[in-house]
PDB file of C-alpha atoms in Angstrom:
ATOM      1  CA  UNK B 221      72.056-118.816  87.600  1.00 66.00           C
ATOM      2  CA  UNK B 222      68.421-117.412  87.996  1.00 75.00           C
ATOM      3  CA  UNK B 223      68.797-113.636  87.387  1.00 89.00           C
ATOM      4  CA  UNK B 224      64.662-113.253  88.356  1.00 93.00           C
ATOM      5  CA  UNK B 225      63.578-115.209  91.654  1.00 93.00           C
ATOM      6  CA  UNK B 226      60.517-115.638  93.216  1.00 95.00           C
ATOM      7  CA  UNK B 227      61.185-116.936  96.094  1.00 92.00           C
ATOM      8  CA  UNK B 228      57.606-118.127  97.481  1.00 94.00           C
ATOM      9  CA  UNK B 229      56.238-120.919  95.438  1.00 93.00           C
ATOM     10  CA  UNK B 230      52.704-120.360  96.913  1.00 96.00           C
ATOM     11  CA  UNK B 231      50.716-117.869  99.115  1.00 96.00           C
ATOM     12  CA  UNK B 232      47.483-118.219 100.454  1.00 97.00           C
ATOM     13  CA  UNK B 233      44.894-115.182 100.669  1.00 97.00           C
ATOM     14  CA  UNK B 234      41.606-114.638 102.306  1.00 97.00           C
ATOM     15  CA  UNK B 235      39.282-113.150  99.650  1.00 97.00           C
ATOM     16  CA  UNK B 236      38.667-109.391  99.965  1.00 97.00           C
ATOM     17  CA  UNK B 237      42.372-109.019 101.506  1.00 97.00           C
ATOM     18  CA  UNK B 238      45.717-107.938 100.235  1.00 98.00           C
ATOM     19  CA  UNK B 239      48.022-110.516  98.354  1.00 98.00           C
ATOM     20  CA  UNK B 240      51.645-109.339  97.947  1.00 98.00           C
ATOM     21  CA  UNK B 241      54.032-111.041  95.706  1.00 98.00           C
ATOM     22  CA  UNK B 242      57.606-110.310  95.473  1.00 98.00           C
ATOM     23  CA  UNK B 243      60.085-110.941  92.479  1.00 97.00           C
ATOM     24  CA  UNK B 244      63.721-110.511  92.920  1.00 97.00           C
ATOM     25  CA  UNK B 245      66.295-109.667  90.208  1.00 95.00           C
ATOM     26  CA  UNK B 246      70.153-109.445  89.838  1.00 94.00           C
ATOM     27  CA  UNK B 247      70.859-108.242  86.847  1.00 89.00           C
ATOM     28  CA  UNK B 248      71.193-104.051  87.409  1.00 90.00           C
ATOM     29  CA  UNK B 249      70.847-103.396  83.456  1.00 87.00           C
ATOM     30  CA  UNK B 250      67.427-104.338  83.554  1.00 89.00           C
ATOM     31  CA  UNK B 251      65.471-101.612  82.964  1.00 87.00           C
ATOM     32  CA  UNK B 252      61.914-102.967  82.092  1.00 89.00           C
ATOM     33  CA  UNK B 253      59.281-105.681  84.160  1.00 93.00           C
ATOM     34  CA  UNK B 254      56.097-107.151  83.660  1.00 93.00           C
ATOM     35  CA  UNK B 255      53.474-109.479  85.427  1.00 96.00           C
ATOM     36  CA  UNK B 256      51.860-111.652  83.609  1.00 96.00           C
ATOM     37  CA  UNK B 257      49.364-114.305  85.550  1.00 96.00           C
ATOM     38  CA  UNK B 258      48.771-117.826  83.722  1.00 94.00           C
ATOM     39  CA  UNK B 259      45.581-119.589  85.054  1.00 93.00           C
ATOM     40  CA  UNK B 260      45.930-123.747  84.265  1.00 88.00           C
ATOM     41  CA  UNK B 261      45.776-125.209  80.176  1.00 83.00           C
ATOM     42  CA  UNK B 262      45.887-121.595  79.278  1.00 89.00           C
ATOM     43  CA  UNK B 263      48.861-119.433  78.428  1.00 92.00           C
ATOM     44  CA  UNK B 264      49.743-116.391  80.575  1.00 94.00           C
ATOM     45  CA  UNK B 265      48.658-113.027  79.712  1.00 93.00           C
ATOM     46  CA  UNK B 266      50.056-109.589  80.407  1.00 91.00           C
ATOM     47  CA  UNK B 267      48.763-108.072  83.652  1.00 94.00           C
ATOM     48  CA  UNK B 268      51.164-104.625  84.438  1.00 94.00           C
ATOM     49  CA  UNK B 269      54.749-103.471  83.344  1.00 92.00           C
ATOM     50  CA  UNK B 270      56.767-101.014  85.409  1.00 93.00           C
ATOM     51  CA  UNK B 271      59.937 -99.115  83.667  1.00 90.00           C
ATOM     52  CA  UNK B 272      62.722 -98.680  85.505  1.00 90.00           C
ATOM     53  CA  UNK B 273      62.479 -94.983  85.674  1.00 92.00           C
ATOM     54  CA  UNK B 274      59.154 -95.184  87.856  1.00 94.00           C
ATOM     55  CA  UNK B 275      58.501 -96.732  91.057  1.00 95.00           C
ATOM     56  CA  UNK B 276      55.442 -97.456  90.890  1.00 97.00           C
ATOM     57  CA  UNK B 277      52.466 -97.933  88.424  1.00 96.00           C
ATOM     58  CA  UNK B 278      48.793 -98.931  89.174  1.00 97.00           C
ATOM     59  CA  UNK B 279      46.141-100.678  87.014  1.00 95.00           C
ATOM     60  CA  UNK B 280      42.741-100.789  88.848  1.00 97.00           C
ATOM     61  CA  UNK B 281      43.565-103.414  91.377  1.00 97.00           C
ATOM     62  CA  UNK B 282      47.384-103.911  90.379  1.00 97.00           C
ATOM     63  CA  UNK B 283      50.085-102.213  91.763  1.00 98.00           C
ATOM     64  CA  UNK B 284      53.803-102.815  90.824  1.00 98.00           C
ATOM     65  CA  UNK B 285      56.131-101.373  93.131  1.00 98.00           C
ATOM     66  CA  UNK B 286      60.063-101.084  91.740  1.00 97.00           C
ATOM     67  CA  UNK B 287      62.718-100.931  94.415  1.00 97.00           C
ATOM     68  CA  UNK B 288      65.948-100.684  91.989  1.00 95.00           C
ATOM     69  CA  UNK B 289      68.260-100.066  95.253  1.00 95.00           C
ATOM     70  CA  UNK B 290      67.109-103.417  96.443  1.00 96.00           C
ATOM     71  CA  UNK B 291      66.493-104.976  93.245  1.00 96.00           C
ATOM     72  CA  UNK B 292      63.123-105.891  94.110  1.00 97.00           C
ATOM     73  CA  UNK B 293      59.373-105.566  92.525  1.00 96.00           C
ATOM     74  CA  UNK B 294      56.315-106.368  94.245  1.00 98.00           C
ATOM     75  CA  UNK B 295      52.878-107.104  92.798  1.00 98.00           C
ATOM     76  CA  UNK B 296      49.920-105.744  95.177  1.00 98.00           C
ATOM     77  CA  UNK B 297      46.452-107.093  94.538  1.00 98.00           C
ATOM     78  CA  UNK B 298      43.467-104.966  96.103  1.00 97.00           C
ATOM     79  CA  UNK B 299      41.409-106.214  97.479  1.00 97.00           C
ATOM     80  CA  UNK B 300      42.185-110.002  96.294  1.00 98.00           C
ATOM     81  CA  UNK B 301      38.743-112.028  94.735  1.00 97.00           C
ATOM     82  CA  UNK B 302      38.777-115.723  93.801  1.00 96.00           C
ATOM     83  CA  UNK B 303      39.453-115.140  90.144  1.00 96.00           C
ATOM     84  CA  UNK B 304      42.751-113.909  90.865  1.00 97.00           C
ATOM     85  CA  UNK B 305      43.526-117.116  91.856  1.00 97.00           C
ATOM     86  CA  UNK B 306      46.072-118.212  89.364  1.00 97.00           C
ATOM     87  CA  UNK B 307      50.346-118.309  88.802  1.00 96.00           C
ATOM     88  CA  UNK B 308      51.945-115.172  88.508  1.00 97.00           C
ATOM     89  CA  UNK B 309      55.177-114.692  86.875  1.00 96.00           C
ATOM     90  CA  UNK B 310      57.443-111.772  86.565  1.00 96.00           C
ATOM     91  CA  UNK B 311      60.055-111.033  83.932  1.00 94.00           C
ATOM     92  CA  UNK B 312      62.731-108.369  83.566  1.00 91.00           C
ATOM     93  CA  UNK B 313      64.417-107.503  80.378  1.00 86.00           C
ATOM     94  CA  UNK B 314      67.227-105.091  78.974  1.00 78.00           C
ATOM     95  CA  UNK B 315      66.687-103.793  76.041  1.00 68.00           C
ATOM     96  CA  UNK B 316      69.867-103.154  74.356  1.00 60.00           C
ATOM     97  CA  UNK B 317      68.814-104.884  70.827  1.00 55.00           C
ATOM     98  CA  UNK B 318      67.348-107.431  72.021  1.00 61.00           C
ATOM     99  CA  UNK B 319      63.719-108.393  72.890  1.00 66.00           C
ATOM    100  CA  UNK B 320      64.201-110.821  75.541  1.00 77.00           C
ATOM    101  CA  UNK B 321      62.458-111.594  78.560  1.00 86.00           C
ATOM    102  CA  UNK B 322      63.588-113.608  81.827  1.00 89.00           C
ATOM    103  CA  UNK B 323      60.886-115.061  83.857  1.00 93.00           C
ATOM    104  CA  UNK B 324      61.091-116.531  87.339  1.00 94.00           C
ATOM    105  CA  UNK B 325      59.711-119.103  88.483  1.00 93.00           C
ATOM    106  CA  UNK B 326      56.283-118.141  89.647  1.00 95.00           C
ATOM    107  CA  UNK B 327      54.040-118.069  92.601  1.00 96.00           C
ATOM    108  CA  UNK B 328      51.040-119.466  93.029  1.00 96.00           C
ATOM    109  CA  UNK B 329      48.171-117.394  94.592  1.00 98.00           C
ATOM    110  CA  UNK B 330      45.325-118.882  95.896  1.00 98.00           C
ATOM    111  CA  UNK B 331      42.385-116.794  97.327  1.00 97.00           C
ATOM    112  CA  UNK B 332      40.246-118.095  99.454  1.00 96.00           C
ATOM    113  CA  UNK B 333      36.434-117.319  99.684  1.00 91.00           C
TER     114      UNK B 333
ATOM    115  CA  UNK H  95      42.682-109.321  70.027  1.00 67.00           C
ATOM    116  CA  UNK H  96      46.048-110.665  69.306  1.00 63.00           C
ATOM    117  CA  UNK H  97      45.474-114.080  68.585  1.00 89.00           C
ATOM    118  CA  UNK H  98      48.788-116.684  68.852  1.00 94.00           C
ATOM    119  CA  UNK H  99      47.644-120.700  68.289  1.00 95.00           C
ATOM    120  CA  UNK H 100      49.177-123.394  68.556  1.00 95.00           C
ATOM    121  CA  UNK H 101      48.327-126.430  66.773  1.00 90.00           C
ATOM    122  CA  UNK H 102      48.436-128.921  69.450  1.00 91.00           C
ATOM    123  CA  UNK H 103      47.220-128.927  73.011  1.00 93.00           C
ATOM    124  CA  UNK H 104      48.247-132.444  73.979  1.00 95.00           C
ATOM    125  CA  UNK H 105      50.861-134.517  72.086  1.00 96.00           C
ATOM    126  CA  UNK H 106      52.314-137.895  72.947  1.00 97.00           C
ATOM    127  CA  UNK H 107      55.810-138.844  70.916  1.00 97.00           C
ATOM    128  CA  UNK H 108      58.339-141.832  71.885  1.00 97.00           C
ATOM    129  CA  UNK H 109      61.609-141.447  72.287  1.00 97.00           C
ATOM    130  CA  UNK H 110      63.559-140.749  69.204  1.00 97.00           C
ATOM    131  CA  UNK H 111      61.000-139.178  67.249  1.00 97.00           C
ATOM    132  CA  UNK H 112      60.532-135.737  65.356  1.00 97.00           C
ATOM    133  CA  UNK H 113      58.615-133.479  66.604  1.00 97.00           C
ATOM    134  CA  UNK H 114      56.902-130.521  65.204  1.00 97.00           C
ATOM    135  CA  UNK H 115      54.905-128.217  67.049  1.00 97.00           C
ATOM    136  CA  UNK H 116      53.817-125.138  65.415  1.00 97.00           C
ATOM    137  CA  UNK H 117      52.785-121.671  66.290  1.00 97.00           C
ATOM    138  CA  UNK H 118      50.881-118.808  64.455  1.00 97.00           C
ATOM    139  CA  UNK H 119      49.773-115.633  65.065  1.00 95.00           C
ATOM    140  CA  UNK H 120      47.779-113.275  63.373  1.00 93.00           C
ATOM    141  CA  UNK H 121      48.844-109.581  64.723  1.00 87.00           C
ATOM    142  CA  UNK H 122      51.508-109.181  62.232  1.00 88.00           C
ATOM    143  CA  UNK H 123      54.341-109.715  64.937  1.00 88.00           C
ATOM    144  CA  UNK H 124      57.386-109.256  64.048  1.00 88.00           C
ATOM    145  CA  UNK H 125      58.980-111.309  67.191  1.00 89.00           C
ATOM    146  CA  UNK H 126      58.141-114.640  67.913  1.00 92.00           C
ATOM    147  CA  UNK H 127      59.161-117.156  70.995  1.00 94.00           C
ATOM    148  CA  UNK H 128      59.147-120.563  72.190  1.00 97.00           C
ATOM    149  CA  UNK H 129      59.246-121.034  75.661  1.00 96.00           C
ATOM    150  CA  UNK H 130      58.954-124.316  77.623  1.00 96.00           C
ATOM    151  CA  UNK H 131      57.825-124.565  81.301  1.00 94.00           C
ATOM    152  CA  UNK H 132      58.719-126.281  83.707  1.00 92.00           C
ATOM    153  CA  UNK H 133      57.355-126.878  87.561  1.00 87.00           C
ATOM    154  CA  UNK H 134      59.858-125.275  89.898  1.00 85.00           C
ATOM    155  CA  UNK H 135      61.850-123.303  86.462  1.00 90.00           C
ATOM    156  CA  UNK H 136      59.549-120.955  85.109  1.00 89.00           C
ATOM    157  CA  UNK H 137      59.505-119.966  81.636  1.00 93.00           C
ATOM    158  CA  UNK H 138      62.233-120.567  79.987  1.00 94.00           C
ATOM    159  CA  UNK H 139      63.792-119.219  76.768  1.00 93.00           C
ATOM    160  CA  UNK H 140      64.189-121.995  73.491  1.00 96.00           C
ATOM    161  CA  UNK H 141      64.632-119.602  70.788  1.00 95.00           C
ATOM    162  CA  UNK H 142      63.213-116.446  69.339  1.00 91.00           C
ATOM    163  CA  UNK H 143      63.422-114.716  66.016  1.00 92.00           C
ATOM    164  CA  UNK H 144      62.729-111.019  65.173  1.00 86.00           C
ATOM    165  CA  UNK H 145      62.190-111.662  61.585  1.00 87.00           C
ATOM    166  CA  UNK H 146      61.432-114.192  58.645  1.00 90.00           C
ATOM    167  CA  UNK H 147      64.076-116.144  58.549  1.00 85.00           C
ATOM    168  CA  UNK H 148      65.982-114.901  61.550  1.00 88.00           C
ATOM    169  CA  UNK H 149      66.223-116.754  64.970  1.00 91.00           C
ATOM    170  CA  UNK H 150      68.262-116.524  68.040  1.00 90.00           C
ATOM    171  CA  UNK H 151      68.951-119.207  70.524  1.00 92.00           C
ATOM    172  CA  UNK H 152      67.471-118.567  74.072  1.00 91.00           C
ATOM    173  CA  UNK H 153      68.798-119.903  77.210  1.00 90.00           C
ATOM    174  CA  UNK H 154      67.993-123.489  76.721  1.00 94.00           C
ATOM    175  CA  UNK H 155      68.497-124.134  72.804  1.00 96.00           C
ATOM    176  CA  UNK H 156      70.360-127.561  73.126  1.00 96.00           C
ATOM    177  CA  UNK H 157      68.108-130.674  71.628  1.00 96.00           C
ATOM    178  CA  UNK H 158      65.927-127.919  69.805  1.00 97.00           C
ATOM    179  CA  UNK H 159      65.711-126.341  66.157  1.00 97.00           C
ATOM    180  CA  UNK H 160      63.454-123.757  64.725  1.00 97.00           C
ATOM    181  CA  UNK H 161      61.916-122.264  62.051  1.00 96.00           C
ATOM    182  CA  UNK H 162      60.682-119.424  60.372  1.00 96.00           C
ATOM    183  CA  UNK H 163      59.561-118.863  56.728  1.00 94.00           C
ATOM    184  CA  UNK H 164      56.971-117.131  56.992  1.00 95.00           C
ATOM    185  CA  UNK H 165      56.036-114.222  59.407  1.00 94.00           C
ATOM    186  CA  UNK H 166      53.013-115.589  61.208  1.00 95.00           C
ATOM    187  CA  UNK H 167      54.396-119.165  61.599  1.00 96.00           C
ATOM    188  CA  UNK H 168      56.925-119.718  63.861  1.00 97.00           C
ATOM    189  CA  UNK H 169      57.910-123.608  64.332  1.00 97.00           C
ATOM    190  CA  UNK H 170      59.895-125.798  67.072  1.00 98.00           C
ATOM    191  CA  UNK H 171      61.732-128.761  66.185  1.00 98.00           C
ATOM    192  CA  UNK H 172      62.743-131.396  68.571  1.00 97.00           C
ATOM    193  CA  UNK H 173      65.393-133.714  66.085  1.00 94.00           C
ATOM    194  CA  UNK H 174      65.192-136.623  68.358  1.00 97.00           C
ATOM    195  CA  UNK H 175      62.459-136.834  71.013  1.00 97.00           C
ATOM    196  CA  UNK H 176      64.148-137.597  74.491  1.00 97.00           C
ATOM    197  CA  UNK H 177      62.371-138.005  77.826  1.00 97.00           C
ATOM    198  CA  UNK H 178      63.679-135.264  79.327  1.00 96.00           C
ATOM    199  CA  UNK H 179      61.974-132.977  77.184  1.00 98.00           C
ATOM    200  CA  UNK H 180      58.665-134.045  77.805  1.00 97.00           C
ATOM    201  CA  UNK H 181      57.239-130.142  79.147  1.00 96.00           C
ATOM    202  CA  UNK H 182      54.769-127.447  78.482  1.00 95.00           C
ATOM    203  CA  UNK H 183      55.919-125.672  75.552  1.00 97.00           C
ATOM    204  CA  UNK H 184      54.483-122.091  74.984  1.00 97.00           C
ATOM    205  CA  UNK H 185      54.865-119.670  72.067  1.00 97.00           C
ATOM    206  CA  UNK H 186      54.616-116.202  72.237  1.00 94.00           C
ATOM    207  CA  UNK H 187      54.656-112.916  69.640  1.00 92.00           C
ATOM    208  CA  UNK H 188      55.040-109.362  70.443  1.00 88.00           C
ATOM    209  CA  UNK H 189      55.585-105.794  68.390  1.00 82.00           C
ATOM    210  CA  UNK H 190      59.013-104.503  68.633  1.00 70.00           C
ATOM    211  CA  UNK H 191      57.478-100.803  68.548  1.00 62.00           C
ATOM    212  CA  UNK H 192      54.839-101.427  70.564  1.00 57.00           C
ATOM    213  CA  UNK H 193      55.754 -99.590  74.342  1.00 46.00           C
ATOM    214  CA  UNK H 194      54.826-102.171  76.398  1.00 56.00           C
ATOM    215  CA  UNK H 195      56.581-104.489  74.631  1.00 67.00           C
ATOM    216  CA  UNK H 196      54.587-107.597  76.101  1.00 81.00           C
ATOM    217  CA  UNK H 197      54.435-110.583  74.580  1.00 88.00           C
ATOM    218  CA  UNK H 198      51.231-112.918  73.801  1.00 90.00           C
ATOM    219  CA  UNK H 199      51.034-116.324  74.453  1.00 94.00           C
ATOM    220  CA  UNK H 200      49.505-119.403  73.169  1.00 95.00           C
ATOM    221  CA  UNK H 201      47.490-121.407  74.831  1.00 94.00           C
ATOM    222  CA  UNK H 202      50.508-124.266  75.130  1.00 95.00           C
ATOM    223  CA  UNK H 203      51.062-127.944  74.016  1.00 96.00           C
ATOM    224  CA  UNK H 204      51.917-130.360  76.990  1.00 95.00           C
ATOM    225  CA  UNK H 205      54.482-132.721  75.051  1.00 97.00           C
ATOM    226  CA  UNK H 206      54.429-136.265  76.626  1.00 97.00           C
ATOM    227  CA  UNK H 207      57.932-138.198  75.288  1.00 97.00           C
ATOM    228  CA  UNK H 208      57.966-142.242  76.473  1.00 96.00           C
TER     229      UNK H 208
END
């Protein structure tokens, strides 16, 4: 059972635009999230984190949004360049002792010049 | 900058075989991951430890052994090489008292198994 989706394998973005990408959980005990984006032969790298006791948090560019009614994050990207062109994960984790993270299954963002 | 390596990029083993694939990093983690990934799966959890000598299976442990005798080193074991293991496989540290909590990754090892 995946308890972190994201549902659109790939999206498509005109350079200079907005890219959205969404990451759905069920598991209401998490209470922590990152993005992390993985570009090909490398490993990924931490891009934002949200706790669950914001709703949003911003990073130049990168803005996490946390809907915990919904059980939904979203990862904005303003405006989107040709470098950001990459996979993006999310993960969710609940910290109670543990140090765990669950990762979906990414999305692949391609900007287009 | 939190370094993690990992001392193969590209590794071809039959079927049956050992297999070793070892991680280090040099941040003074305590925590330590393998992950393998997987088109259309994500990232998905082997084992992690939290400490020398200390692991935990993840979600996926079956077919796989680790271990950890030293803090920087953290290795993966695959007892008998099948096909169905041939993957990405990515190893990550992080600082339990760090905030953020994220982890760093490798840079991978794409295992081939014939």
């Amino acid at each position: 059972d995946q308890q972190v989706k994201q549902n659109s394998p790939s999206l498509s973005v005109q350079e200079g635009r907005i890219s959205i990408l969404n990451c759905d959980y069920t598991n209401s005990m998490f209470d922590y999230f990152l993005w992390y984006k993985k570009y090909p032969a490398e490993g990924p790298t931490f891009l934002i984190s949200i706790s669950s006791i914001k709703d949003k948090n911003e990073d130049g560019r990168f803005t996490v949004f946390l809907n915990k009614s919904a059980k939904h994050l979203s990862l904005h990207i303003v405006p989107s360049q040709p470098g950001d062109s990459a996979v993006y994960f999310c993960a969710a984790s609940a910290f109670q002792g543990t140090y765990k993270y669950i990762f979906g299954t990414g999305t692949r963002l391609k900007v287009l010049a | 900058d939190v370094k993690v390596t990992q001392s193969s990029r590209y590794l071809v083993k039959r079927t049956g075989e050992k297999v070793f694939l070892e991680c280090v990093q040099d941040m003074d983690h305590e925590n330590m991951f393998w992950y393998r990934q997987d088109p259309g799966l994500g990232l998905r959890l082997i084992y992690f430890s939290y400490d020398v000598k200390m692991k935990e299976k993840g979600d996926i442990p079956e077919g796989y052994s680790v271990s950890r005798e030293k803090k920087e080193r953290f290795s993966l074991i695959l007892e008998s090489a099948s096909t169905n293991q041939t993957s990405m496989y990515l190893c990550a540290s992080s600082h339990p008292r760090l905030a953020v909590y994220e982890q760093y990754f490798g840079p991978g090892t794409r295992l081939t198994v014939t």
